[in-house]
Coordinates of C-alpha atoms in Angstrom, one line a residue:
M6 CA 115.6 -0.3 199.7
A7 CA 118.6 1.4 201.4
K8 CA 122.0 -0.2 200.7
Y9 CA 124.4 2.2 202.2
T10 CA 124.4 3.5 205.9
C11 CA 126.6 6.1 207.6
E12 CA 127.9 4.4 210.7
R13 CA 128.3 7.8 212.5
C14 CA 124.9 9.4 212.0
L15 CA 123.0 6.2 210.8
K16 CA 121.6 7.9 207.7
E17 CA 120.7 5.6 204.9
F18 CA 121.3 6.0 201.2
S19 CA 120.0 4.1 198.2
Q20 CA 122.7 5.2 195.7
K21 CA 126.5 4.9 196.3
S22 CA 127.3 8.3 194.8
H23 CA 125.1 10.0 197.4
Y24 CA 126.8 7.9 200.2
D25 CA 130.3 8.9 199.0
K26 CA 129.4 12.6 198.8
H27 CA 128.0 12.4 202.4
M28 CA 131.2 10.8 203.6
K29 CA 133.4 13.5 202.0
K30 CA 131.7 16.5 203.6
K31 CA 134.1 18.9 205.3
I32 CA 131.8 19.1 208.3
P33 CA 131.4 15.8 209.9
C34 CA 127.8 14.5 210.4
Q35 CA 126.3 14.2 213.9
D36 CA 127.1 11.1 215.8
N37 CA 123.7 9.5 216.6
K38 CA 125.0 6.0 217.4
G39 CA 125.1 6.8 221.2
K40 CA 121.6 8.2 221.2
I41 CA 120.2 5.2 219.3
V42 CA 121.8 2.8 221.8
E43 CA 120.2 4.9 224.7
V44 CA 116.8 4.7 223.0
V45 CA 117.0 1.0 222.6
E46 CA 118.1 0.6 226.2
N47 CA 115.3 2.8 227.4
I48 CA 112.8 0.6 225.5
I49 CA 114.2 -2.5 227.1
I50 CA 114.1 -0.9 230.6
N51 CA 110.5 0.3 230.0
K52 CA 109.5 -3.1 228.9
N53 CA 110.8 -4.6 232.0
L54 CA 109.1 -2.0 234.2
I55 CA 105.8 -2.7 232.5
S56 CA 106.4 -6.4 233.0
N57 CA 107.3 -5.9 236.7
N58 CA 104.4 -3.5 237.2
T59 CA 102.0 -6.1 235.8
K60 CA 103.4 -8.6 238.2
N61 CA 103.1 -6.1 241.1
I62 CA 99.6 -5.4 240.0
N63 CA 98.7 -9.0 239.9
T64 CA 100.4 -9.6 243.4
T65 CA 98.5 -6.7 244.8
N66 CA 95.2 -8.0 243.3
M67 CA 95.9 -11.4 244.9
E68 CA 96.6 -9.8 248.3
I69 CA 93.3 -7.9 248.0
L70 CA 91.5 -11.1 247.1
N71 CA 93.1 -13.0 249.9
K72 CA 92.2 -10.2 252.4
K73 CA 88.6 -10.3 251.1
K74 CA 88.7 -14.1 251.7
I75 CA 89.9 -13.5 255.3
N76 CA 87.3 -10.8 255.8
K77 CA 84.6 -13.1 254.5
K78 CA 85.6 -15.7 257.2
K79 CA 82.5 -16.2 259.3
L80 CA 82.4 -14.4 262.7
Y81 CA 80.3 -16.7 265.0
T82 CA 78.4 -15.1 267.8
F83 CA 77.4 -16.4 271.3
I84 CA 75.5 -15.4 274.5
E85 CA 76.6 -16.9 277.8
V86 CA 74.7 -16.8 281.0
C87 CA 76.0 -17.8 284.5
A88 CA 79.4 -17.1 282.9
G89 CA 81.3 -16.9 286.2
A90 CA 84.9 -15.9 285.5
G91 CA 84.7 -16.5 281.8
G92 CA 86.6 -19.8 281.2
L93 CA 83.9 -21.1 278.8
S94 CA 83.7 -17.8 277.0
K95 CA 87.5 -17.5 276.8
G96 CA 87.8 -20.8 274.9
F97 CA 85.3 -19.7 272.4
I98 CA 86.7 -16.2 272.0
D99 CA 90.0 -17.8 271.3
N100 CA 88.4 -19.6 268.5
G101 CA 87.1 -16.5 266.8
F102 CA 83.7 -16.3 268.4
K103 CA 82.3 -12.9 269.3
P104 CA 80.3 -12.6 272.6
L105 CA 77.0 -10.5 272.3
L106 CA 76.2 -10.8 275.9
L107 CA 77.8 -12.2 279.1
N108 CA 75.8 -12.5 282.3
D109 CA 76.4 -13.5 285.9
N110 CA 74.9 -12.6 289.3
N111 CA 78.2 -12.5 291.3
K112 CA 79.7 -8.9 291.3
Y113 CA 83.3 -10.2 291.5
C114 CA 82.7 -12.4 288.4
I115 CA 81.2 -9.4 286.7
E116 CA 84.3 -7.3 287.4
T117 CA 86.5 -10.1 286.2
L118 CA 84.5 -10.3 282.9
K119 CA 84.9 -6.5 282.4
L120 CA 88.6 -6.7 283.0
N121 CA 89.0 -9.2 280.3
H122 CA 86.1 -8.6 277.9
S123 CA 85.7 -4.8 277.9
D124 CA 84.2 -4.6 274.4
C125 CA 81.2 -6.9 275.3
T126 CA 77.8 -6.2 276.8
I127 CA 78.1 -7.5 280.4
I128 CA 75.0 -7.8 282.6
N129 CA 75.1 -8.2 286.4
G130 CA 72.0 -10.0 287.8
S131 CA 69.9 -13.1 287.4
M132 CA 69.5 -14.6 284.0
V133 CA 65.8 -14.4 284.6
D134 CA 65.9 -10.7 284.4
I135 CA 67.7 -10.4 281.0
D136 CA 65.5 -8.5 278.5
L137 CA 65.4 -11.1 275.6
E138 CA 63.4 -8.9 273.4
K139 CA 66.7 -7.1 272.5
Y140 CA 68.2 -10.3 271.1
K141 CA 65.1 -11.9 269.4
N142 CA 66.0 -10.8 265.9
V143 CA 69.7 -11.1 266.3
N144 CA 71.6 -14.0 264.8
I145 CA 72.8 -16.1 267.7
D146 CA 75.0 -18.9 266.8
V147 CA 75.5 -20.3 270.3
L148 CA 73.6 -19.8 273.6
M149 CA 75.5 -21.5 276.4
G150 CA 75.6 -21.4 280.3
G151 CA 77.1 -23.1 283.3
V152 CA 73.6 -23.1 284.9
P153 CA 74.1 -23.1 288.7
C154 CA 74.9 -26.7 289.7
Q155 CA 74.8 -26.6 293.5
S156 CA 71.4 -28.3 293.4
F157 CA 72.7 -31.1 291.3
S158 CA 76.1 -31.7 293.1
Q159 CA 76.8 -35.1 294.4
A160 CA 78.4 -33.3 297.4
G161 CA 75.4 -31.0 298.1
L162 CA 71.9 -31.5 299.4
R163 CA 70.7 -32.5 295.9
K164 CA 67.5 -30.5 296.1
G165 CA 67.4 -30.4 292.3
I166 CA 64.6 -28.7 290.4
S167 CA 62.6 -28.1 293.6
D168 CA 65.3 -25.6 294.5
D169 CA 65.1 -22.0 293.1
R170 CA 68.7 -22.5 291.6
G171 CA 67.5 -25.7 290.0
K172 CA 64.6 -23.8 288.2
L173 CA 67.1 -21.8 286.5
I174 CA 67.8 -24.5 284.1
L175 CA 64.2 -24.5 283.1
H176 CA 64.5 -20.8 282.5
F177 CA 67.5 -21.5 280.2
I178 CA 65.3 -23.8 278.2
Q179 CA 62.9 -20.9 277.8
M180 CA 65.8 -18.8 276.5
I181 CA 66.5 -21.5 273.9
S182 CA 62.9 -21.3 272.8
T183 CA 62.8 -17.4 272.6
L184 CA 66.2 -16.8 271.0
N185 CA 66.3 -19.9 268.7
P186 CA 70.1 -20.3 268.6
K187 CA 71.7 -22.6 266.1
V188 CA 73.5 -24.3 269.0
F189 CA 73.0 -24.5 272.7
I190 CA 75.5 -25.8 275.3
I191 CA 74.6 -26.6 279.0
E192 CA 77.6 -27.2 281.3
N193 CA 77.0 -28.9 284.5
V194 CA 78.4 -31.2 287.2
V195 CA 78.4 -35.0 286.6
G196 CA 76.1 -35.4 289.6
L197 CA 73.2 -34.3 287.2
L198 CA 73.5 -37.8 285.5
T199 CA 72.5 -39.6 288.7
H200 CA 70.2 -37.0 290.4
E201 CA 66.9 -38.6 291.1
K202 CA 68.2 -41.7 289.4
G203 CA 68.6 -39.9 286.1
K204 CA 65.1 -38.5 286.2
T205 CA 66.3 -34.9 286.4
L206 CA 68.4 -35.1 283.3
K207 CA 65.7 -36.8 281.5
L208 CA 63.3 -34.0 282.4
V209 CA 65.6 -31.3 281.1
I210 CA 66.3 -33.2 277.8
D211 CA 62.6 -34.1 277.3
T212 CA 61.5 -30.5 277.9
I213 CA 63.9 -29.2 275.3
K214 CA 62.9 -31.9 272.7
K215 CA 59.3 -30.6 273.1
L216 CA 60.5 -27.4 271.3
G217 CA 60.8 -29.7 268.3
K218 CA 63.9 -27.8 267.1
Y219 CA 67.0 -29.7 268.5
V220 CA 68.9 -32.8 268.2
I221 CA 70.5 -33.3 271.7
D222 CA 73.6 -35.3 272.9
Y223 CA 75.5 -35.2 276.1
K224 CA 78.7 -36.6 277.4
V225 CA 81.0 -36.5 280.4
L226 CA 84.4 -34.9 279.5
N227 CA 87.5 -35.1 281.6
A228 CA 89.5 -31.9 281.2
N229 CA 92.8 -33.8 281.4
D230 CA 92.0 -35.4 278.0
Y231 CA 92.0 -31.8 276.4
S232 CA 95.4 -30.5 277.5
V233 CA 94.3 -29.5 281.0
P234 CA 96.7 -30.7 283.9
Q235 CA 93.7 -31.6 286.0
N236 CA 91.3 -34.4 286.4
R237 CA 88.1 -32.5 286.2
K238 CA 84.9 -34.1 284.9
R239 CA 82.0 -32.0 283.5
L240 CA 78.8 -32.9 281.9
I241 CA 78.3 -31.3 278.5
I242 CA 74.9 -31.1 276.9
V243 CA 74.8 -29.9 273.3
G244 CA 71.8 -29.2 271.1
I245 CA 72.1 -28.7 267.3
N246 CA 69.2 -26.8 265.5
I247 CA 67.6 -29.2 263.0
S248 CA 67.6 -26.5 260.5
L249 CA 71.5 -27.0 260.2
N250 CA 71.1 -30.6 259.2
K251 CA 74.3 -31.4 260.9
T252 CA 75.6 -34.0 263.4
F253 CA 77.7 -32.9 266.4
T254 CA 80.5 -35.1 267.6
F255 CA 82.3 -34.4 270.9
P256 CA 86.1 -33.7 270.7
T257 CA 88.5 -36.6 270.5
P258 CA 90.8 -36.9 273.5
H259 CA 94.4 -35.4 272.9
K260 CA 97.3 -37.8 272.9
Y261 CA 99.3 -36.0 275.6
K262 CA 97.8 -35.7 279.1
P263 CA 99.6 -32.9 280.9
V264 CA 100.7 -33.0 284.5
L265 CA 101.4 -30.4 287.1
N266 CA 105.0 -30.1 286.4
D267 CA 103.9 -28.6 282.9
V268 CA 102.4 -25.6 284.6
L269 CA 103.9 -25.3 288.1
K270 CA 107.5 -25.5 287.2
D271 CA 109.0 -21.9 287.3
C272 CA 105.5 -20.6 287.9
P273 CA 106.0 -17.0 289.3
K274 CA 104.9 -16.3 292.9
S275 CA 101.4 -14.9 293.4
P276 CA 99.1 -14.1 296.2
G277 CA 97.6 -17.1 298.0
A278 CA 96.4 -18.7 301.2
T279 CA 98.7 -19.8 303.9
Y280 CA 99.0 -22.5 306.6
K281 CA 99.4 -21.9 310.3
K282 CA 102.6 -23.2 311.9
E283 CA 100.8 -26.3 313.3
K284 CA 99.5 -27.2 309.8
I285 CA 102.9 -26.7 308.2
D286 CA 104.5 -29.0 310.8
I287 CA 102.0 -31.7 309.9
M288 CA 102.1 -31.2 306.2
K289 CA 105.9 -31.5 306.1
L290 CA 105.4 -35.1 307.0
V291 CA 103.3 -35.8 303.9
P292 CA 105.3 -37.0 300.9
E293 CA 104.6 -35.8 297.4
G294 CA 101.4 -37.4 296.1
G295 CA 100.6 -38.5 299.7
C296 CA 97.9 -37.8 302.2
W297 CA 97.0 -38.4 306.0
V298 CA 97.5 -42.2 305.5
D299 CA 101.3 -41.5 305.1
I300 CA 101.9 -39.8 308.4
P301 CA 102.1 -41.3 311.9
E302 CA 98.7 -42.7 313.1
D303 CA 98.8 -40.7 316.4
I304 CA 99.3 -37.5 314.6
A305 CA 96.6 -38.3 311.9
K306 CA 94.1 -39.2 314.7
K307 CA 94.7 -36.0 316.5
Y308 CA 94.4 -33.9 313.4
M309 CA 91.4 -35.6 311.9
G310 CA 89.3 -36.0 315.1
N311 CA 86.0 -37.8 314.4
S312 CA 86.7 -38.0 310.7
Y313 CA 89.4 -40.6 311.4
N314 CA 86.8 -43.3 312.3
S315 CA 84.1 -42.2 309.9
G316 CA 83.4 -44.0 306.6
G317 CA 84.5 -42.9 303.2
G318 CA 87.8 -42.6 301.5
K319 CA 88.9 -39.3 303.1
R320 CA 92.0 -39.1 300.8
G321 CA 91.5 -35.4 300.3
I322 CA 92.6 -34.8 304.0
L323 CA 96.2 -33.5 304.2
K324 CA 96.5 -34.2 300.4
R325 CA 99.8 -33.2 298.8
L326 CA 99.7 -33.1 295.0
D327 CA 102.1 -34.9 292.7
M328 CA 104.2 -33.0 290.0
K329 CA 104.2 -36.1 287.8
K330 CA 100.4 -36.4 287.8
P331 CA 97.5 -34.1 287.0
S332 CA 95.9 -32.2 289.7
L333 CA 92.8 -33.4 291.5
T334 CA 89.7 -31.2 290.7
L335 CA 90.3 -27.7 291.9
L336 CA 87.7 -26.5 294.3
T337 CA 86.8 -23.0 295.5
T338 CA 89.7 -23.0 298.1
P339 CA 92.9 -25.0 298.1
S340 CA 92.9 -25.4 302.0
Q341 CA 89.7 -26.9 303.2
K342 CA 90.4 -29.7 305.7
Q343 CA 88.5 -32.4 303.7
T344 CA 89.9 -31.3 300.2
E345 CA 93.4 -30.2 300.7
R346 CA 95.4 -29.0 297.6
C347 CA 98.9 -28.7 298.9
H348 CA 101.7 -27.8 296.6
P349 CA 103.7 -30.9 295.4
T350 CA 107.1 -29.7 296.6
E351 CA 106.5 -26.7 298.9
T352 CA 104.6 -26.8 302.1
R353 CA 101.8 -24.4 301.3
P354 CA 98.5 -24.3 299.5
L355 CA 98.5 -23.7 295.8
Q356 CA 98.7 -20.0 294.9
T357 CA 96.2 -18.1 292.8
L358 CA 98.4 -18.0 289.6
E359 CA 99.0 -21.8 290.1
Y360 CA 95.3 -22.2 290.4
S361 CA 94.7 -20.2 287.2
R362 CA 97.3 -22.2 285.2
I363 CA 95.9 -25.5 286.2
Q364 CA 92.6 -24.3 284.8
T365 CA 94.6 -23.2 281.7
F366 CA 93.8 -19.4 281.9
P367 CA 96.6 -17.4 280.3
D368 CA 98.9 -15.6 282.7
N369 CA 97.6 -12.2 281.7
Y370 CA 94.0 -13.0 282.5
K371 CA 92.9 -10.8 285.3
F372 CA 90.7 -11.8 288.3
A373 CA 88.8 -9.2 290.5
G374 CA 88.3 -9.4 294.3
S375 CA 90.0 -10.7 297.3
I376 CA 92.3 -13.8 297.4
N377 CA 89.4 -16.0 298.5
Q378 CA 87.1 -14.6 295.8
I379 CA 89.8 -15.3 293.3
Y380 CA 90.1 -18.8 294.4
K381 CA 86.3 -19.2 294.2
Q382 CA 86.1 -17.8 290.7
I383 CA 88.9 -20.0 289.4
G384 CA 87.7 -23.1 291.2
N385 CA 84.3 -22.8 289.6
A386 CA 85.4 -22.1 286.1
V387 CA 85.4 -24.2 283.0
P388 CA 89.0 -24.9 282.1
V389 CA 89.8 -22.8 279.0
K390 CA 91.5 -25.5 277.0
L391 CA 88.5 -27.7 277.5
S392 CA 86.3 -24.9 276.2
Q393 CA 88.7 -24.5 273.2
A394 CA 88.2 -28.2 272.3
I395 CA 84.5 -27.8 272.4
A396 CA 84.4 -24.6 270.4
K397 CA 86.4 -26.2 267.6
K398 CA 83.7 -29.0 267.2
I399 CA 81.0 -26.4 267.4
I400 CA 82.6 -24.5 264.5
D401 CA 82.6 -27.8 262.4
V402 CA 78.8 -27.8 262.8
L403 CA 78.3 -24.1 262.0
K404 CA 80.5 -24.0 258.9
D405 CA 78.5 -23.8 255.6

């Protein structure tokens, strides 16, 4: 074993005589001490690099795994008929659903859908004419539709299923049978509950039950319970395919009930209907939240004519909304004599962007057509945030 080491060149000697001879050389030996230190330092550095690279590799692997997990997240699909301006679709898309097909028979609604959902198949025409063969072997998670509701409306003639529009709901049932979706949703007016003393709704549900594939539930939801600044009640019918072995529960109402101030305050100006001077002079007499009962009787009688002495509440006449409350249900125009929707603090009808905000469409959502057509599309739409609440509960059913 070496006992003697030259501190300069680090050479080792076993015998002292050899060591002494080395140290007495006239030519000094090479100084290797610095090189050895450098080698040791490099070993340490390389060791750290290897350690760090291992950590980086592990981190990268984790990122890849996480991305794979994200990519494996289920992409749910849906078809919507009678889609209108796309409020129901928008809520589902916001929750990660992919539309396979959107359909409506109104050309302005079709243009609106194309403006906002350009990557989707959009069909203009009656739902009856859709070629279902193309979708027979396609995985469809949700089939839904705001089947035309004029025939069931409490405010309409209530012709129901005897009307051609009423028969569309029966065709929708045929679509359920053919496409066999995991879930179906029918959105309709509350009037369907009482139409023909409930017989119409019973007929619809019983017809679907005969398919032997779905567990069906229905409920009236008020949009204001789901972050919509509007009292708007809709009947929602949901069917869950028995193959899922799942139970559907309707969304729980949110704690906060928004009011008009939440969406109208600082709302940018937009196109909208206007009042004539005579109407402006009368509406200026109506306080915020008031209506015709709050103006002088002689002026009210002159404005209302025969309606003044007719039965009914008539509180929609000369109605000015209230910033501290939700809006009344938006209709297809804000300035009908019987169903006025005057701005709470300005003497004018609600403008189109205000209409859109009350229905909880995002500000960048585009609507096609004239001002009247835009009002009509928005007024007939399903509020987006109500749709979002429903979509979240549908996902709970579809999840593995």
